Short mmCIF file of C-alpha atoms in Angstrom, two decimals:
data_model
loop_
_atom_site.label_atom_id
_atom_site.label_comp_id
_atom_site.label_asym_id
_atom_site.label_seq_id
_atom_site.Cartn_x
_atom_site.Cartn_y
_atom_site.Cartn_z
CA MET A 1 -0.38 -21.36 9.96
CA ASP A 2 -2.94 -19.34 12.04
CA LEU A 3 -2.03 -15.64 11.85
CA GLN A 4 -4.39 -14.94 14.94
CA LEU A 5 -6.31 -12.27 13.22
CA ASN A 6 -9.55 -13.22 14.59
CA LYS A 7 -11.39 -10.21 16.30
CA LYS A 8 -8.78 -7.84 14.83
CA THR A 9 -10.19 -4.91 12.76
CA ALA A 10 -8.37 -3.99 9.83
CA LEU A 11 -8.68 -0.75 7.62
CA VAL A 12 -7.09 -0.74 3.98
CA THR A 13 -7.23 2.21 1.96
CA GLY A 14 -7.24 2.14 -1.86
CA ALA A 15 -8.60 -1.36 -1.86
CA THR A 16 -10.97 -1.62 -4.73
CA ALA A 17 -8.26 -3.16 -7.03
CA GLY A 18 -4.74 -4.34 -7.25
CA ILE A 19 -2.47 -4.84 -4.16
CA GLY A 20 -5.13 -3.11 -1.71
CA LEU A 21 -7.89 -5.58 -2.84
CA GLU A 22 -5.61 -8.61 -2.33
CA ILE A 23 -4.38 -7.42 1.10
CA ALA A 24 -8.04 -6.83 2.19
CA ARG A 25 -9.08 -10.18 0.78
CA THR A 26 -6.13 -12.15 2.53
CA LEU A 27 -6.83 -10.44 5.94
CA ALA A 28 -10.47 -11.05 5.58
CA VAL A 29 -9.87 -14.87 4.86
CA GLU A 30 -7.66 -15.02 7.79
CA GLY A 31 -10.51 -13.92 9.99
CA ALA A 32 -9.98 -10.17 10.49
CA GLU A 33 -12.80 -7.75 10.27
CA VAL A 34 -11.89 -5.76 7.28
CA ILE A 35 -12.98 -2.24 6.14
CA ILE A 36 -11.94 -0.92 2.76
CA THR A 37 -12.29 2.55 1.27
CA GLY A 38 -12.98 3.81 -2.14
CA ARG A 39 -14.41 6.81 -3.91
CA ALA A 40 -16.70 5.20 -6.35
CA ARG A 41 -19.77 3.27 -5.05
CA ALA A 42 -20.05 0.78 -7.66
CA ARG A 43 -16.29 -0.21 -7.60
CA LEU A 44 -16.42 -0.32 -3.77
CA ASP A 45 -19.45 -2.67 -3.70
CA ARG A 46 -17.91 -4.95 -6.31
CA ALA A 47 -14.77 -5.21 -4.18
CA VAL A 48 -16.73 -6.04 -1.11
CA GLU A 49 -18.64 -8.83 -3.07
CA ASP A 50 -15.43 -10.14 -4.55
CA ILE A 51 -13.89 -10.66 -1.00
CA ARG A 52 -17.11 -12.25 0.20
CA SER A 53 -17.00 -14.59 -2.48
CA SER A 54 -13.42 -15.55 -1.59
CA GLY A 55 -14.66 -16.40 1.96
CA GLY A 56 -14.16 -13.26 3.80
CA LYS A 57 -17.11 -13.06 6.11
CA HIS A 58 -16.63 -9.71 7.72
CA ILE A 59 -15.83 -7.15 5.11
CA ARG A 60 -17.56 -3.67 4.60
CA GLY A 61 -16.75 -0.59 2.52
CA VAL A 62 -16.77 2.97 3.43
CA LEU A 63 -17.52 5.49 0.65
CA ALA A 64 -14.78 8.26 1.08
CA ASP A 65 -11.80 9.74 -0.39
CA ALA A 66 -8.72 8.97 1.90
CA ALA A 67 -6.83 11.54 0.07
CA THR A 68 -8.70 14.51 1.61
CA ALA A 69 -9.05 15.74 5.16
CA GLU A 70 -12.83 15.53 4.81
CA GLY A 71 -12.61 11.84 3.61
CA ALA A 72 -10.20 11.00 6.43
CA ALA A 73 -12.67 12.43 9.02
CA LEU A 74 -15.56 10.29 7.47
CA ILE A 75 -13.43 7.19 7.50
CA GLN A 76 -12.48 7.73 11.16
CA LYS A 77 -16.19 8.32 12.05
CA GLU A 78 -17.19 5.02 9.96
CA ALA A 79 -14.49 2.92 11.52
CA SER A 80 -13.61 4.37 14.98
CA ASP A 81 -11.65 1.30 16.39
CA VAL A 82 -8.96 0.11 14.13
CA ASP A 83 -6.19 -2.43 15.16
CA ILE A 84 -4.49 -2.78 11.79
CA LEU A 85 -3.96 0.28 9.45
CA VAL A 86 -2.65 -0.46 5.97
CA ASN A 87 -1.90 2.83 4.24
CA ASN A 88 -1.99 1.40 0.64
CA LEU A 89 -3.65 4.42 -1.41
CA GLY A 90 -1.42 5.63 -4.09
CA ILE A 91 -0.98 6.85 -7.57
CA TYR A 92 1.97 6.55 -10.07
CA GLU A 93 2.94 7.74 -13.48
CA SER A 94 5.81 8.18 -15.81
CA LYS A 95 6.74 11.87 -16.55
CA PRO A 96 9.73 13.93 -17.49
CA PHE A 97 10.88 15.82 -14.38
CA ALA A 98 10.74 19.34 -16.17
CA GLU A 99 7.04 18.58 -16.91
CA ILE A 100 6.04 17.87 -13.41
CA THR A 101 3.95 20.86 -12.49
CA ASP A 102 3.45 22.28 -8.81
CA ALA A 103 -0.04 20.92 -9.20
CA ASP A 104 1.42 17.40 -9.84
CA TRP A 105 3.70 17.61 -6.77
CA LEU A 106 0.92 18.73 -4.55
CA SER A 107 -1.36 16.01 -5.71
CA TYR A 108 1.18 13.13 -5.36
CA ILE A 109 1.92 14.36 -1.76
CA ASN A 110 -1.66 14.78 -0.83
CA ILE A 111 -2.70 11.32 -2.12
CA ASN A 112 0.44 9.26 -1.46
CA VAL A 113 1.63 10.91 1.76
CA MET A 114 -1.05 12.91 3.43
CA SER A 115 -3.75 10.09 3.24
CA GLY A 116 -1.29 7.82 5.49
CA VAL A 117 -0.45 10.87 7.63
CA ARG A 118 -3.98 11.78 8.50
CA LEU A 119 -5.18 8.11 9.14
CA SER A 120 -2.05 7.26 11.23
CA ARG A 121 -2.52 10.33 13.21
CA ALA A 122 -6.17 9.39 13.75
CA TYR A 123 -5.48 5.73 14.99
CA PHE A 124 -1.96 5.66 16.33
CA PRO A 125 -2.69 7.11 19.72
CA ASP A 126 -5.45 4.80 20.56
CA MET A 127 -3.14 1.93 19.44
CA LEU A 128 -0.56 3.10 21.93
CA LYS A 129 -3.19 3.32 24.72
CA ARG A 130 -4.55 -0.19 23.95
CA ASN A 131 -0.93 -1.46 23.78
CA TRP A 132 -1.58 -3.25 20.59
CA GLY A 133 -1.67 -1.95 16.90
CA ARG A 134 -0.26 -2.31 13.50
CA ILE A 135 0.44 0.50 10.84
CA ILE A 136 1.77 -0.75 7.46
CA PHE A 137 2.76 1.63 4.76
CA ILE A 138 2.70 0.21 1.07
CA SER A 139 5.69 2.01 -0.23
CA SER A 140 7.78 0.94 -3.09
CA GLU A 141 11.15 -0.22 -4.37
CA SER A 142 11.10 3.46 -6.03
CA ALA A 143 11.63 4.82 -2.53
CA LEU A 144 15.16 3.41 -2.59
CA THR A 145 15.99 3.13 -6.37
CA ILE A 146 14.71 6.48 -7.88
CA PRO A 147 13.40 5.98 -11.45
CA PRO A 148 14.49 9.17 -13.26
CA ASP A 149 11.03 9.38 -14.93
CA MET A 150 8.97 9.16 -11.72
CA ILE A 151 10.86 11.45 -9.38
CA HIS A 152 7.58 12.89 -7.91
CA TYR A 153 6.28 9.52 -7.27
CA ALA A 154 9.57 8.22 -5.74
CA THR A 155 9.81 11.29 -3.49
CA THR A 156 6.29 10.50 -1.95
CA LYS A 157 7.51 6.82 -1.41
CA THR A 158 10.69 7.89 0.38
CA ALA A 159 8.53 10.14 2.52
CA GLN A 160 6.51 7.20 3.67
CA LEU A 161 9.61 5.38 4.91
CA SER A 162 10.41 8.52 6.99
CA ILE A 163 7.03 8.67 8.59
CA SER A 164 6.93 4.79 9.19
CA ARG A 165 10.35 4.93 10.90
CA GLY A 166 9.61 7.88 12.85
CA LEU A 167 6.39 6.39 14.24
CA ALA A 168 8.13 3.16 15.01
CA ASN A 169 10.49 5.15 17.24
CA LEU A 170 7.46 6.33 19.30
CA THR A 171 6.41 2.56 19.92
CA LYS A 172 9.33 1.72 22.19
CA GLY A 173 8.43 -0.77 24.81
CA THR A 174 4.84 -1.34 23.38
CA LYS A 175 3.20 -3.92 21.31
CA VAL A 176 2.54 -1.53 18.54
CA THR A 177 4.57 -1.82 15.25
CA VAL A 178 5.09 0.23 12.30
CA ASN A 179 6.68 -1.15 9.14
CA SER A 180 6.90 -0.49 5.48
CA VAL A 181 6.48 -2.90 2.53
CA LEU A 182 8.32 -1.96 -0.71
CA PRO A 183 7.06 -3.89 -3.69
CA GLY A 184 8.64 -3.92 -7.02
CA PRO A 185 6.57 -3.81 -10.25
CA THR A 186 3.29 -5.66 -9.71
CA HIS A 187 0.37 -6.92 -11.70
CA SER A 188 -2.47 -4.37 -11.00
CA GLU A 189 -5.13 -2.38 -12.71
CA GLY A 190 -3.49 -0.08 -15.34
CA ILE A 191 -0.13 -1.50 -15.22
CA VAL A 192 -0.19 -2.53 -18.91
CA ASP A 193 -1.11 1.10 -19.91
CA PHE A 194 1.59 2.32 -17.72
CA LEU A 195 4.29 -0.22 -19.29
CA ARG A 196 3.05 0.85 -22.69
CA SER A 197 3.70 4.53 -21.72
CA VAL A 198 7.34 3.87 -21.23
CA SER A 199 7.81 1.29 -24.06
CA THR A 200 9.62 1.94 -27.30
CA GLU A 201 7.00 -0.35 -28.96
CA PRO A 202 3.64 0.66 -27.26
CA GLU A 203 1.71 -1.39 -29.60
CA ALA A 204 3.61 -4.68 -29.02
CA PRO A 205 2.23 -7.72 -27.28
CA ALA A 206 1.95 -7.41 -23.48
CA ASP A 207 4.58 -10.02 -22.65
CA LYS A 208 7.06 -8.31 -24.99
CA ILE A 209 6.38 -5.06 -23.27
CA VAL A 210 6.99 -6.54 -19.91
CA ALA A 211 10.22 -7.92 -21.04
CA GLU A 212 11.41 -4.79 -22.43
CA PHE A 213 10.54 -2.93 -19.27
CA PHE A 214 12.71 -5.28 -17.12
CA ALA A 215 15.60 -4.99 -19.61
CA ARG A 216 15.45 -1.20 -19.80
CA HIS A 217 14.19 -0.03 -16.54
CA ARG A 218 14.62 -2.84 -13.91
CA SER A 219 17.77 -4.79 -15.03
CA ALA A 220 18.86 -5.15 -11.43
CA SER A 221 15.70 -7.06 -10.50
CA LEU A 222 16.15 -10.57 -9.41
CA LEU A 223 12.68 -11.78 -10.22
CA GLN A 224 12.53 -10.39 -13.72
CA ARG A 225 8.74 -10.58 -13.77
CA MET A 226 5.71 -8.88 -12.23
CA ILE A 227 4.68 -9.77 -8.80
CA ASP A 228 1.33 -11.08 -8.19
CA PRO A 229 -0.60 -8.88 -5.83
CA GLY A 230 -1.23 -11.85 -3.50
CA GLU A 231 2.43 -12.28 -2.86
CA ILE A 232 2.52 -8.67 -1.53
CA ALA A 233 -0.86 -9.67 0.59
CA SER A 234 0.86 -12.60 2.15
CA LEU A 235 3.79 -10.51 3.55
CA VAL A 236 1.28 -7.72 4.68
CA ALA A 237 -0.91 -10.23 6.57
CA TYR A 238 2.19 -11.53 8.40
CA LEU A 239 3.00 -8.05 9.38
CA ALA A 240 -0.59 -7.55 10.60
CA SER A 241 -0.46 -10.63 12.78
CA PRO A 242 0.46 -10.88 16.34
CA LEU A 243 3.21 -13.34 15.08
CA SER A 244 5.21 -10.46 13.77
CA ALA A 245 5.59 -8.83 17.15
CA ALA A 246 9.46 -8.55 16.91
CA THR A 247 9.34 -6.96 13.52
CA ASN A 248 9.26 -3.12 14.02
CA GLY A 249 10.54 -0.18 12.14
CA ALA A 250 11.36 -2.46 9.30
CA VAL A 251 11.61 -1.83 5.62
CA LEU A 252 10.69 -5.02 3.74
CA ARG A 253 11.52 -4.96 0.07
CA ALA A 254 8.95 -7.34 -1.60
CA GLU A 255 11.30 -7.78 -4.78
CA GLY A 256 14.69 -9.35 -5.26
CA GLY A 257 14.64 -11.02 -1.67
CA LEU A 258 15.98 -8.04 0.21
CA VAL A 259 14.68 -7.79 3.72
CA THR A 260 16.12 -5.23 5.98
CA THR A 261 14.87 -5.04 9.57
CA ILE A 262 15.62 -2.19 11.97
CA SER A 263 14.12 -3.08 15.35
#
């Protein structure tokens, strides 16, 4: 299927690894001109070369921290015209609520929420003027099913849903759409370390740790396995495409088969 992404420019934040990298790769292979951001030059360059080796011809990196106002301004300067914005940057951890400090809360809000707010604020008005654009927030199933050991993370993911839906309300009658994707647990860099941090047997083999995680923490999961980042990327590529014109203001849960569309 041709997703009609040729000549579209896409910006993907937090794209040097994991879900972001696979989203950027899929968009680039589909013909979009892709810009990725990262804070470390070596990792950024590796990601660019990785995508090129997969057949992504039009890919470049911008060395900037999308979680800061200064970084967002630099990104906007280096990527002034963006058709597709994928707000993927985010961090997560398991931490008891009483131990989450003010600094933790502010850090999570700045990285997970404000990075998307600043870039959406920068590009959304021009999308409306051009009468075409896509903004996609990579939220999490934790936005709806709050893990008791990740309340700060879940709060930021729920905030993304509010921002996404609010922006979608501003697109009425246009060809601009704003949607959120809510992945479940996904294979990504550092995921095994995270699973070990919540495991009763941190030294157990990885497959046993994964099985315990789903049994204890995600028993309602229909998949009962980690999602491959490429599976998330395929959904995002569709949402970025002109083919998804009727999908707006949607919350798409990329786990368990639940898709709720509010158009």
